[in-house]
CSV table of C-alpha atoms in Angstrom, one decimal:
chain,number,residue,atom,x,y,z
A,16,UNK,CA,375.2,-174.7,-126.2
A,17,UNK,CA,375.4,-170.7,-126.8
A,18,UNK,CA,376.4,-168.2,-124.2
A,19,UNK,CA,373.2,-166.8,-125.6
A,20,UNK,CA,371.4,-170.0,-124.5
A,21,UNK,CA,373.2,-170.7,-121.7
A,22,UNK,CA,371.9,-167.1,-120.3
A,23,UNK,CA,368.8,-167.6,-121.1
A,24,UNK,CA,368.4,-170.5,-118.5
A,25,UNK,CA,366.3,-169.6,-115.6
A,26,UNK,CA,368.6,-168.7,-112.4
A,27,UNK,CA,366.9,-171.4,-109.8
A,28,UNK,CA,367.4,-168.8,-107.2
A,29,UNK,CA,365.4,-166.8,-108.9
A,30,UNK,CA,362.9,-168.8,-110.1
A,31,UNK,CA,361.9,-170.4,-106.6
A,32,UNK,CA,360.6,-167.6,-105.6
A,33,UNK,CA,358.2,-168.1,-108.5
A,34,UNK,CA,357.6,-171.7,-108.1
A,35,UNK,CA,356.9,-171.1,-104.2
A,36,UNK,CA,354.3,-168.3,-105.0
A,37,UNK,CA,352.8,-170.6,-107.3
A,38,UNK,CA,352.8,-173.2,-104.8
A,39,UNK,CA,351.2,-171.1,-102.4
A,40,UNK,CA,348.4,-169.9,-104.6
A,41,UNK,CA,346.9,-172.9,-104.4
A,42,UNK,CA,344.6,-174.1,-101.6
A,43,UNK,CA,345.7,-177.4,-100.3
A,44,UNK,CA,343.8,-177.2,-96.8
A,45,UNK,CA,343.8,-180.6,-95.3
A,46,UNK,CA,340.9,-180.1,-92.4
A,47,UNK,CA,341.6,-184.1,-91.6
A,48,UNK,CA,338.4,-185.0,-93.4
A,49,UNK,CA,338.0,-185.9,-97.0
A,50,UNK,CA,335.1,-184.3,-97.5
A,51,UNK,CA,336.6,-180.9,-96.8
A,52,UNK,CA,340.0,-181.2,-97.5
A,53,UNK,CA,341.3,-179.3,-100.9
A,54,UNK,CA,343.8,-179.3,-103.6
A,55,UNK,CA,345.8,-181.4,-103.3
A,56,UNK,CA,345.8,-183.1,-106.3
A,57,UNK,CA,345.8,-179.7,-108.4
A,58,UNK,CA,349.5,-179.1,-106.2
A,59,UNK,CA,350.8,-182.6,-107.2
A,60,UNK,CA,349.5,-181.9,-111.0
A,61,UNK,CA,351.3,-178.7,-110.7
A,62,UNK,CA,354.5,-180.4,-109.8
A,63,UNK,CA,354.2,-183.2,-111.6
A,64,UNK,CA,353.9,-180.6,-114.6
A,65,UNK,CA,356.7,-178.6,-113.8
A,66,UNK,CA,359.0,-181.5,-113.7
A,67,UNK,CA,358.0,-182.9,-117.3
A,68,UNK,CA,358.3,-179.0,-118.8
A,69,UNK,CA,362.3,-180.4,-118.2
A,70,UNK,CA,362.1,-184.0,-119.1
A,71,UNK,CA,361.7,-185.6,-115.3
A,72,UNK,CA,358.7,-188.1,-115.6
A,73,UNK,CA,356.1,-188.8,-112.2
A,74,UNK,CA,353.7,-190.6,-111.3
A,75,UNK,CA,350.8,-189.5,-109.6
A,76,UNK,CA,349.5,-191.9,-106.7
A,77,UNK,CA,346.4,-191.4,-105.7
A,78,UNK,CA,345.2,-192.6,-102.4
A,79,UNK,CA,341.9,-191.5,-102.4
A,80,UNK,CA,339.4,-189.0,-104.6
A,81,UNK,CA,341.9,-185.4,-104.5
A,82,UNK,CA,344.2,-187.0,-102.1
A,83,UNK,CA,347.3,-187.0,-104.5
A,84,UNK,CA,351.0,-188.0,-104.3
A,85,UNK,CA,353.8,-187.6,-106.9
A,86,UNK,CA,356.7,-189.7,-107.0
A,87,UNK,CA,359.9,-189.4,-109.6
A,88,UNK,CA,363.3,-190.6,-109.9
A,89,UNK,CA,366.5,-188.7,-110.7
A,90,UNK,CA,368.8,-190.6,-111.7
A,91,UNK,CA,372.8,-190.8,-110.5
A,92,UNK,CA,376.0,-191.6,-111.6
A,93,UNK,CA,376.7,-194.7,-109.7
A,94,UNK,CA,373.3,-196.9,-109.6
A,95,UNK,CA,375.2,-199.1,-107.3
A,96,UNK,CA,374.6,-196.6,-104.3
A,97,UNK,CA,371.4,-196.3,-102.1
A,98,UNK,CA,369.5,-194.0,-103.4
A,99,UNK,CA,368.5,-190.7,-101.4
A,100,UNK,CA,364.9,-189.4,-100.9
A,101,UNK,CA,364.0,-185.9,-100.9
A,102,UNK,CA,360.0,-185.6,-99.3
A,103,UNK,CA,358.0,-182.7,-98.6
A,104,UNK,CA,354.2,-182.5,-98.3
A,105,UNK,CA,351.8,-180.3,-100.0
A,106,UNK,CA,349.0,-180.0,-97.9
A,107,UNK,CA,348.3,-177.2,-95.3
A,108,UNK,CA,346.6,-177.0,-91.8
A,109,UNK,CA,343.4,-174.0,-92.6
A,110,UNK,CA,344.0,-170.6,-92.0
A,111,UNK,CA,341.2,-167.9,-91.5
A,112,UNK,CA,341.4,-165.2,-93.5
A,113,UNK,CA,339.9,-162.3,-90.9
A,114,UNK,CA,343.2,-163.0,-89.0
A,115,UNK,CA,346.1,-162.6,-91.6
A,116,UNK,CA,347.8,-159.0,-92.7
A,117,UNK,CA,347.2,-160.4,-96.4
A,118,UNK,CA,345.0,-163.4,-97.8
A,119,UNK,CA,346.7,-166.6,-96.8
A,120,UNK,CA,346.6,-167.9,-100.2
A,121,UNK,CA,347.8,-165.0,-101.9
A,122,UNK,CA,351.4,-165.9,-102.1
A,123,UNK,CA,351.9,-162.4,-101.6
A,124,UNK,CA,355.5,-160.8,-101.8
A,125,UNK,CA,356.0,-157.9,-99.6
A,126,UNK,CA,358.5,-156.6,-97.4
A,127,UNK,CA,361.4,-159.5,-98.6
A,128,UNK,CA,358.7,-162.5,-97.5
A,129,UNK,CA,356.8,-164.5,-99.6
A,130,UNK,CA,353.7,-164.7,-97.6
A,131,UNK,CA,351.0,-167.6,-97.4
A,132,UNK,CA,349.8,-170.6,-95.5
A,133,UNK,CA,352.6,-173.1,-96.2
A,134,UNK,CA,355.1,-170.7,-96.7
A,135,UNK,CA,357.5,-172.3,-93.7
A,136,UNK,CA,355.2,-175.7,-93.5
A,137,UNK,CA,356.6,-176.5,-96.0
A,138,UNK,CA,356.0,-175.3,-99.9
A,139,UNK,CA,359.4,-173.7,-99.4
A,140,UNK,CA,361.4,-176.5,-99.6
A,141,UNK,CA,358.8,-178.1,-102.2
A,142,UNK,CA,360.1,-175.6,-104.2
A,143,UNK,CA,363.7,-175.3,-103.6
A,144,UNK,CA,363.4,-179.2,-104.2
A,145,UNK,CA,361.5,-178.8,-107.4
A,146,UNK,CA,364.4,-175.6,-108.3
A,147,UNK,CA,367.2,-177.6,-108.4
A,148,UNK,CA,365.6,-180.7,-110.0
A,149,UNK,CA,364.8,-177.9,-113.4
A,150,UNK,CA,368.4,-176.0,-112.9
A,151,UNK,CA,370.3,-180.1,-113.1
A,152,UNK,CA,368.0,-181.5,-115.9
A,153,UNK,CA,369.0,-178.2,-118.2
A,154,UNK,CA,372.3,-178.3,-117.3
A,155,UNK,CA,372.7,-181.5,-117.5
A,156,UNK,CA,373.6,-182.2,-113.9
A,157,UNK,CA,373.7,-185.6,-112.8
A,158,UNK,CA,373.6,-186.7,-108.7
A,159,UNK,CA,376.1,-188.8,-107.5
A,160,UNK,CA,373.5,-191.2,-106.4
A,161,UNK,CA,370.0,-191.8,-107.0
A,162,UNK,CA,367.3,-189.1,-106.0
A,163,UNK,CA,363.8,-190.0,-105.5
A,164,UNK,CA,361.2,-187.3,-105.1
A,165,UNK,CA,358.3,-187.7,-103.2
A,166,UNK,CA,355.6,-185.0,-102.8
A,167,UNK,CA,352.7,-185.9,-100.4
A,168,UNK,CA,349.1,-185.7,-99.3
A,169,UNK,CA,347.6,-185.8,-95.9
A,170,UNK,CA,350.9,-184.8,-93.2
A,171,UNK,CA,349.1,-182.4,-91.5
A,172,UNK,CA,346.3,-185.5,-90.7
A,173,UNK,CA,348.6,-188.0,-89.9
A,174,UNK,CA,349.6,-189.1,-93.8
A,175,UNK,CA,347.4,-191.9,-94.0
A,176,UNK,CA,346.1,-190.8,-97.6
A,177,UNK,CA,349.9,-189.6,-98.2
A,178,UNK,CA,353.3,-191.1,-97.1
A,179,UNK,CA,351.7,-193.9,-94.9
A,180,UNK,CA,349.6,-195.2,-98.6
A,181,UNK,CA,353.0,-194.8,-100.2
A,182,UNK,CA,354.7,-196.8,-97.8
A,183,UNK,CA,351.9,-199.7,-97.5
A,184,UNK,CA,350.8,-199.8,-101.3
A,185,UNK,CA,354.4,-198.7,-103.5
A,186,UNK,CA,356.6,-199.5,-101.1
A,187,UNK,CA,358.7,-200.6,-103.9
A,188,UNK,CA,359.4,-197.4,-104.8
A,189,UNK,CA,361.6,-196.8,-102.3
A,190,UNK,CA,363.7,-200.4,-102.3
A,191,UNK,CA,366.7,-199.1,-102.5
A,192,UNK,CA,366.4,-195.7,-100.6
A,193,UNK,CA,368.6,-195.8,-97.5
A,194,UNK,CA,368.3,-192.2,-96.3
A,195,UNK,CA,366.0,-189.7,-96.2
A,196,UNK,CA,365.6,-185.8,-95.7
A,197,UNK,CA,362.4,-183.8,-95.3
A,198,UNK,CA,361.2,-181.0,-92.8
A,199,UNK,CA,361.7,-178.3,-90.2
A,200,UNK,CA,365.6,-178.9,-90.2
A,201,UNK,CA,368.6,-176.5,-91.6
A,202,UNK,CA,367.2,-173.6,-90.2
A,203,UNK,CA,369.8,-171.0,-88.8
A,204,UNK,CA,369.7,-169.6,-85.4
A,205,UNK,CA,371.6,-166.6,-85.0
A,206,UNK,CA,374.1,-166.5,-82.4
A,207,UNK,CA,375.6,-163.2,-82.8
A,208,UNK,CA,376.4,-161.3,-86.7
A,209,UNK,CA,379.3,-163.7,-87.5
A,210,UNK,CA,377.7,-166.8,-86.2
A,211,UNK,CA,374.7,-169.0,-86.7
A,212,UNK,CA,373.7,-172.6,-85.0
A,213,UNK,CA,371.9,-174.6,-88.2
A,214,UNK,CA,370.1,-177.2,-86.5
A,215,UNK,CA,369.6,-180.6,-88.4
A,216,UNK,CA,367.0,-182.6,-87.4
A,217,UNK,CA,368.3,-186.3,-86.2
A,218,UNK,CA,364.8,-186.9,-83.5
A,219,UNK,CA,361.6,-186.2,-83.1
A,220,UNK,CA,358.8,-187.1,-80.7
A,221,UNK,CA,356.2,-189.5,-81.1
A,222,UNK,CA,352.7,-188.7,-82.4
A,223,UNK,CA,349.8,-189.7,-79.7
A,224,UNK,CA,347.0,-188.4,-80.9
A,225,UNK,CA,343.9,-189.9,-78.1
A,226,UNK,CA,340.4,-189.0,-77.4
A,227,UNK,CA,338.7,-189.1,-73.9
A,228,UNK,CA,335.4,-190.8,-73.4
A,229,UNK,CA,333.4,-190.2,-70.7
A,230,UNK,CA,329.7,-191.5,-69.9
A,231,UNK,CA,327.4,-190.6,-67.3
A,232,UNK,CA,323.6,-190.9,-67.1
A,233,UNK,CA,321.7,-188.4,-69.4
A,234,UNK,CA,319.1,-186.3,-67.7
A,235,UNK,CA,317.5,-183.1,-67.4
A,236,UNK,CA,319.5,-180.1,-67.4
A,237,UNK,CA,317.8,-178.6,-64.5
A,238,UNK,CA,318.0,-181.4,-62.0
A,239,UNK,CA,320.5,-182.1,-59.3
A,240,UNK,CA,323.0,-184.6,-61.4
A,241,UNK,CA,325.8,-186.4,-59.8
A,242,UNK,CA,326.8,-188.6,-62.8
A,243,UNK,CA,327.6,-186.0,-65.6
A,244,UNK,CA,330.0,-187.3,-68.3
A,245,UNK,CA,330.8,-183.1,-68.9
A,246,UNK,CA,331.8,-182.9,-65.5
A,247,UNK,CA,334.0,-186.1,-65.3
A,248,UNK,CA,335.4,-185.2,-68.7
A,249,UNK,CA,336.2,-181.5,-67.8
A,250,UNK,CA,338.1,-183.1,-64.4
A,251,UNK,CA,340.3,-185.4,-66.7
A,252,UNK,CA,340.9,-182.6,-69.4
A,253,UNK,CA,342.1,-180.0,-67.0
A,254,UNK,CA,344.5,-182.7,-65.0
A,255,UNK,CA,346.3,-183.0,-68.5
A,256,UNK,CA,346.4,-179.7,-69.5
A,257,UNK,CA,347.9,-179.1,-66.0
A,258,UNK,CA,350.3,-181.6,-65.8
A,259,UNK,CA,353.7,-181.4,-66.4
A,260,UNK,CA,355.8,-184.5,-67.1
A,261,UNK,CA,359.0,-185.5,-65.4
A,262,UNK,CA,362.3,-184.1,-67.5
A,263,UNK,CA,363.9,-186.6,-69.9
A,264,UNK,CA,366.9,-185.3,-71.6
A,265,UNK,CA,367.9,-187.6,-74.6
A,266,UNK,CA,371.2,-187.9,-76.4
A,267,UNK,CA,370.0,-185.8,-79.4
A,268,UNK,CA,368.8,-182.7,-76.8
A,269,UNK,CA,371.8,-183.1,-74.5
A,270,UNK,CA,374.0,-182.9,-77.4
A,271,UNK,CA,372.4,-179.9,-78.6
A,272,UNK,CA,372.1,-178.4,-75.6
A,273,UNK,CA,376.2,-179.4,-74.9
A,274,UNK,CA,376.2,-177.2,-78.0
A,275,UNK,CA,374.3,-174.1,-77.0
A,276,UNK,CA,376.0,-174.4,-74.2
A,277,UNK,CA,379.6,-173.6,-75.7
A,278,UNK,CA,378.9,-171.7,-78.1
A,279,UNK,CA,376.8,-169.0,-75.9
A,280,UNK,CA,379.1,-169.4,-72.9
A,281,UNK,CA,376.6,-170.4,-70.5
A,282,UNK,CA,377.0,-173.3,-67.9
A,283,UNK,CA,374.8,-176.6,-68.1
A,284,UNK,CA,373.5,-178.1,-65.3
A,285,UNK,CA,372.4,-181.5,-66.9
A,286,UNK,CA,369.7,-181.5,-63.8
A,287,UNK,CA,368.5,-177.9,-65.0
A,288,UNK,CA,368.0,-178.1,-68.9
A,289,UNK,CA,365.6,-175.3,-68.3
A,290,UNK,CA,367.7,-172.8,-67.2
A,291,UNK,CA,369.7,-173.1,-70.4
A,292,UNK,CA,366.9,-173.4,-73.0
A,293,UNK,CA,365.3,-170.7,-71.8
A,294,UNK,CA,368.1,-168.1,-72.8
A,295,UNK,CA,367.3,-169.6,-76.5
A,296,UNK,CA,364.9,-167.0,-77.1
A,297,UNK,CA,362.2,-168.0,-80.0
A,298,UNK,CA,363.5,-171.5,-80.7
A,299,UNK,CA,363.0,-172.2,-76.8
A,300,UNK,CA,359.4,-172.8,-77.3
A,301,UNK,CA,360.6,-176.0,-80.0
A,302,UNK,CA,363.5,-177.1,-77.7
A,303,UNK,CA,361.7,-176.4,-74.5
A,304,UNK,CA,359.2,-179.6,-75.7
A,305,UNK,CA,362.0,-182.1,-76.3
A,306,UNK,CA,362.5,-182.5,-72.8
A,307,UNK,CA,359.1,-184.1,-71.4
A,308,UNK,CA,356.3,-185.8,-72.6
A,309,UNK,CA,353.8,-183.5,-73.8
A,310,UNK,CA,350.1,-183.4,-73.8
A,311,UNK,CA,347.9,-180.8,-74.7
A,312,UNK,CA,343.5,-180.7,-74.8
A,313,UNK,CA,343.1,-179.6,-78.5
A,314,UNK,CA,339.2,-180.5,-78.9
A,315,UNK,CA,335.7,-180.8,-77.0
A,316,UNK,CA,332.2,-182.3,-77.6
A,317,UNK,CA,329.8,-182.6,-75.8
A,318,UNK,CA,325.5,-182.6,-75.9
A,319,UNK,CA,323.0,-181.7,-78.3
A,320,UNK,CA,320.8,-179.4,-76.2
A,321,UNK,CA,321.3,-176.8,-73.9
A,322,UNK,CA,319.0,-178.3,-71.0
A,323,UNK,CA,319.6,-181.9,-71.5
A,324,UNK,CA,323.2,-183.6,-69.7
A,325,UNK,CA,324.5,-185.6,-72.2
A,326,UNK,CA,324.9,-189.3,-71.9
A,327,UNK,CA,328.5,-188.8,-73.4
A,328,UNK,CA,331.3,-186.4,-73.6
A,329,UNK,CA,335.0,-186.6,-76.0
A,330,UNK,CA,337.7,-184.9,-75.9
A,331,UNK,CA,340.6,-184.9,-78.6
A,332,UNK,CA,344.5,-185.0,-76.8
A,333,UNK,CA,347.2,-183.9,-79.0
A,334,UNK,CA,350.0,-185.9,-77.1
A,335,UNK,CA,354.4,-186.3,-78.6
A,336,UNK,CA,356.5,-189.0,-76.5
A,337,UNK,CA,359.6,-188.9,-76.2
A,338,UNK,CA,361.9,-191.6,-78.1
A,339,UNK,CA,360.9,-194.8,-76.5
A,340,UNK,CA,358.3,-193.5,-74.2
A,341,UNK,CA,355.1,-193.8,-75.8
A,342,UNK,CA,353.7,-196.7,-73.8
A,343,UNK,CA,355.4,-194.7,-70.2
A,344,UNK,CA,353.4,-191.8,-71.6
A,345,UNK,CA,350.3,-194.5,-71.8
A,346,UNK,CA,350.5,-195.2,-68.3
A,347,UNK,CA,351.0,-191.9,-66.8
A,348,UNK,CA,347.5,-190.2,-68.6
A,349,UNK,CA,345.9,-193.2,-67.3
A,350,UNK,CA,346.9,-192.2,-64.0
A,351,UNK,CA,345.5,-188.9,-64.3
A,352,UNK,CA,342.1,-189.2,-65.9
A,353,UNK,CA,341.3,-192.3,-63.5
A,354,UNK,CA,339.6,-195.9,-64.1
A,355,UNK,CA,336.0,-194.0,-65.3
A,356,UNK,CA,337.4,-192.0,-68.5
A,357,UNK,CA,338.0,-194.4,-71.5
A,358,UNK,CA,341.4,-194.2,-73.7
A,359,UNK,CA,341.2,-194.2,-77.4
A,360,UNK,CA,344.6,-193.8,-80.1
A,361,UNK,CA,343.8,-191.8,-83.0
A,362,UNK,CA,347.1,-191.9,-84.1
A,363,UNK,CA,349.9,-193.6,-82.5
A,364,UNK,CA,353.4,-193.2,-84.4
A,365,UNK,CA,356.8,-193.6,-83.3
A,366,UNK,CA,359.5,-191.2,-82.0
A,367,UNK,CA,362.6,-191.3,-83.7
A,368,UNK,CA,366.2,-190.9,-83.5
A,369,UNK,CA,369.7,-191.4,-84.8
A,370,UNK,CA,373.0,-190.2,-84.7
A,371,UNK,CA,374.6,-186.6,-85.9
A,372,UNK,CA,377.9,-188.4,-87.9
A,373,UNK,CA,377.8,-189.9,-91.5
A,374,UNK,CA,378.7,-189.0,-95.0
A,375,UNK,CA,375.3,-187.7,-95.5
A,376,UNK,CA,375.5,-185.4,-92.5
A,377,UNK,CA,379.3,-184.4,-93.6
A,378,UNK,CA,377.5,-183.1,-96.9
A,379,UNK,CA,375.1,-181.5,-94.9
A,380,UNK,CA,377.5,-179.4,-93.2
A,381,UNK,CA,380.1,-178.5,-95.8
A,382,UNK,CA,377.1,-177.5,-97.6
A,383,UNK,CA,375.8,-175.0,-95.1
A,384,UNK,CA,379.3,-173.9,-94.1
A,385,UNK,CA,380.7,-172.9,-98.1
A,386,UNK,CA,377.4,-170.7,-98.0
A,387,UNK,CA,377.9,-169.3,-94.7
A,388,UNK,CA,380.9,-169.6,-93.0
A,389,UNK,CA,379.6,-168.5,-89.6
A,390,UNK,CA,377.9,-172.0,-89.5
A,391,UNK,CA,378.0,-174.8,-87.1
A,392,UNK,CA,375.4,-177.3,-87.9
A,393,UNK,CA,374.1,-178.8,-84.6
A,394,UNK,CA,371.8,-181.7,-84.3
A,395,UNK,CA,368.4,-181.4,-82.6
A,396,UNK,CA,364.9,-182.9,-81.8
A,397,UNK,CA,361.7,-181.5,-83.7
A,398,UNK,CA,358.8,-181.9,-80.7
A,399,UNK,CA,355.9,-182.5,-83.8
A,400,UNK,CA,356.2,-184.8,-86.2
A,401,UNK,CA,356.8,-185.4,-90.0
A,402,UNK,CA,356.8,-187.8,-93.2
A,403,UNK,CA,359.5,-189.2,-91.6
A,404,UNK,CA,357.8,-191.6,-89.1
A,405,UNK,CA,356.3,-193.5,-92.0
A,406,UNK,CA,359.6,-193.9,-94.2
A,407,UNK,CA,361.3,-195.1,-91.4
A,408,UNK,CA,359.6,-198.1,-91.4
A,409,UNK,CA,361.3,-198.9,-94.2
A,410,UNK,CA,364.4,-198.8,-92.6
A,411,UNK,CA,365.2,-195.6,-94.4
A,412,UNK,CA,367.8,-193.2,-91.9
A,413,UNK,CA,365.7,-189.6,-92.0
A,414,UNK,CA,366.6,-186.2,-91.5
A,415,UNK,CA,365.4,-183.1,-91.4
A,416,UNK,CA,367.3,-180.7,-93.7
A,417,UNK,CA,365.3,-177.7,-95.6
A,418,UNK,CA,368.2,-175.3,-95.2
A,419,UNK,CA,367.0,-171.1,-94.8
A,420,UNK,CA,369.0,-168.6,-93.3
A,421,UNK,CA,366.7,-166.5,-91.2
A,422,UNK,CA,366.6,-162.9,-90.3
A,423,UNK,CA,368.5,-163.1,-86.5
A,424,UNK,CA,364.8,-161.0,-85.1
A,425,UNK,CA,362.4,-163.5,-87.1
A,426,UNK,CA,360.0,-165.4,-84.5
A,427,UNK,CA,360.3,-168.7,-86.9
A,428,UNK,CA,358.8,-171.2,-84.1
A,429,UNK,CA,355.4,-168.9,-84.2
A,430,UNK,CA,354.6,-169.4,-88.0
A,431,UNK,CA,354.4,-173.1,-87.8
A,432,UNK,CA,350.6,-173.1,-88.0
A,433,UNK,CA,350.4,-170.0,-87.1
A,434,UNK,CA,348.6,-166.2,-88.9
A,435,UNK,CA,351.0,-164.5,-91.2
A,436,UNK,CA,353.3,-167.3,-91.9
A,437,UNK,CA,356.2,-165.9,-94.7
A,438,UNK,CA,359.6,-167.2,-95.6
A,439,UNK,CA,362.5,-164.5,-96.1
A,440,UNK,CA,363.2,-164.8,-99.9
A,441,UNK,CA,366.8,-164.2,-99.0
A,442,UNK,CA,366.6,-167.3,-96.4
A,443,UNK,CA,364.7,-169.3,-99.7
A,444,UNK,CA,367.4,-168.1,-102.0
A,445,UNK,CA,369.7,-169.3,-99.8
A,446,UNK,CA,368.4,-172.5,-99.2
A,447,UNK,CA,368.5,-173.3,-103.4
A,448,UNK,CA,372.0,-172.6,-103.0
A,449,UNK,CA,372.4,-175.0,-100.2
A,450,UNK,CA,370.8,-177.9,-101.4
A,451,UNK,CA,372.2,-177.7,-104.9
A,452,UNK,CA,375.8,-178.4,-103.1
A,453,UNK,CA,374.5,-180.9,-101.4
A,454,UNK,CA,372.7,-182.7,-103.2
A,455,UNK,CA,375.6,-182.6,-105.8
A,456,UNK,CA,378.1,-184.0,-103.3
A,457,UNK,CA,375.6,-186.6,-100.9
């Protein structure tokens, strides 16, 4: 090839930022019904497309009407190898317009941030993924080992229509995958100018998801009442939302507290992980979750006139256990809504966990460190949950690793569902950078 042709290559630094704008242009609001629920299948077209404009063919799998996935295969040097899967979904929790600086679907770039709903959760690392993937196949890069791709529906919903259909209906797909990265991990947390704490996800908590039910006897709403299911809900909603759980350090926090710890100079009372995360500044509100069972009242519903008691009430618990807690958890909201208010799982997926050591985690961190040599990758536990909770189950060893270097002032923890999410395009840049080591070397 040319020099002339060679330069005329799109710089996948460079052209990220155009893919993730892209990305982000398009409404993929997953409201957890079908019926409401968006774009997703124009994302997965859009991916799917961008991939074949360079010779990489998909498939795309769809689950139900609009509810797509895309699914390709890069293929390595040594087919004898397990091969490695790279996931990220497309679909975004809504966003109201009235309270954003700038239209949440605008992609708009302003001030060094790509701005937009998805931006951090996570069309970023969709399109650092989808970056590389261009840059290798016209350069004729070839992995080390095996790379399948995987873009999903539904992970804001639980992934029933996205990796949990892949994993119960093409499960074949993914034979020969051993490990796994995805989500909300390779994120940098500055420690002073010189040094930053990138922390790899290796845990994170169970999903929960129940609803109360409550009955009483309907009535008039102007009569003395003593058996009002509002009123028996309410009591059972506010316990929860009050209670906090005992403290459960696991290996994964205690190792990344052990950590913190040395690298901030600060003492660690094992009996006191408080104390210690809360001198983390904005991460603390991530870490501070990892240490307890959580449970939070996200929903209510009630009636259907004003002066009528209703014969029913519901209310929607967005509860994370803790690895290996889920049925402790069980029994303890039990407990505190009593024998009268009736339990029923929405969702109910496992916590998980493994160790911070490997070749895969080696990559991971000579990766990060030639980029920035200020950093010390550090394992830790994501309190929500991911695409990783369904490739698990097939024995596949996840991660989270979407590598950005972020701005040491940057509140990152608040734009997880949050208004005004953006990702630094320096941090996205970045992030190309880090994967293409890694994935070059893993």
């Amino acid at each position: 090839m040319t020099s002339d042709a060679a330069s005329a290559r799109p710089d996948p630094t460079a052209e990220v930022v155009d893919l993730c704008r892209d990305l982000l242009r398009i409404d993929t609001t997953n409201t957890g019904d079908n019926d409401t629920s968006v774009g997703e299948r124009r994302a997965a077209e859009y991916v799917a497309e961008k991939l074949a404009e360079v010779g990489v063919e998909s498939v795309l799998h769809e689950s139900a009407p609009g509810r797509a996935n895309v699914v390709a295969r890069i293929p390595g040097t040594d087919p004898s190898r397990g091969a490695l899967l790279v996931h990220g979904h497309l679909d975004v929790v809504p966003a109201d317009a009235d309270e954003w600086s700038v239209h949440p679907f605008s992609g708009e770039l302003r001030d060094g941030y790509l701005w937009g709903r998805g931006a951090i959760d996570m069309k970023d690392f969709d399109a650092m993924v989808l970056a590389v993937v261009r840059h290798w196949q016209r350069t004729g890069v070839r992995p080390p080992r095996d790379i399948v791709l995987a873009y999903t529906a539904d992970e804001e919903a639980g992934s029933d229509y996205g990796a949990r259909f892949l994993v119960e209906h093409h499960r074949d797909l993914f034979d020969d995958c051993t490990e796994a990265i995805g989500e909300v991990g390779g994120f940098s947390y500055s420690v002073s100018d010189s040094q930053r704490l990138y922390l790899i996800e290796t845990a994170e908590k169970g999903i929960d998801w129940l609803r109360l039910h409550a009955k009483g006897r309907p009535g008039h709403g102007s009569m003395m009442h003593d058996d009002n299911a509002v009123t028996a809900l309410a009591e059972a909603v506010a316990r929860i939302g009050r209670h906090r759980f005992p403290v459960v350090v696991t290996d994964t926090v205690r190792a990344f507290l052990t950590e913190v710890s040395d690298v901030l100079g600060i003492e660690l009372d094992p009996d006191d992980p408080e104390t210690a995360i809360a001198k983390l500044g904005p991460i603390a509100n991530i870490i501070g979750a990892t240490i307890r069972n959580t449970a939070n009242p996200t929903r209510l519903d009630a009636g259907y006139k004003d002066n009528v008691i209703p014969g029913r009430a519901t209310a929607t618990i967005d509860c994370r256990s803790l690895p290996g807690q889920s049925e402790l958890l069980e029994r303890q909201l039990r407990e505190l809504v009593g024998p009268d208010i009736a339990i029923e799982y929405v969702q109910r997926q496992p916590a998980l966990e493994t160790t911070f050591d490997g070749d895969l985690v080696e990559a991971m961190s000579a990766a990060l460190r030639a980029e920035d040599p200020g950093a010390r990758p550090v394992p830790y536990m994501l309190s929500g949950g991911t695409d990783a909770k369904a490739f698990s189950q097939l024995g596949i060893r996840c991660f989270g690793f979407a590598p950005l270097q972020l701005p040491a002032d940057l509140n990152f923890s608040a734009l997880f569902h949050g208004i005004d999410e953006r990702v630094p395009v320096d941090g996205l840049q970045f992030g190309v950078r880090v994967l293409d080591r890694f994935l070059r070397t893993c």
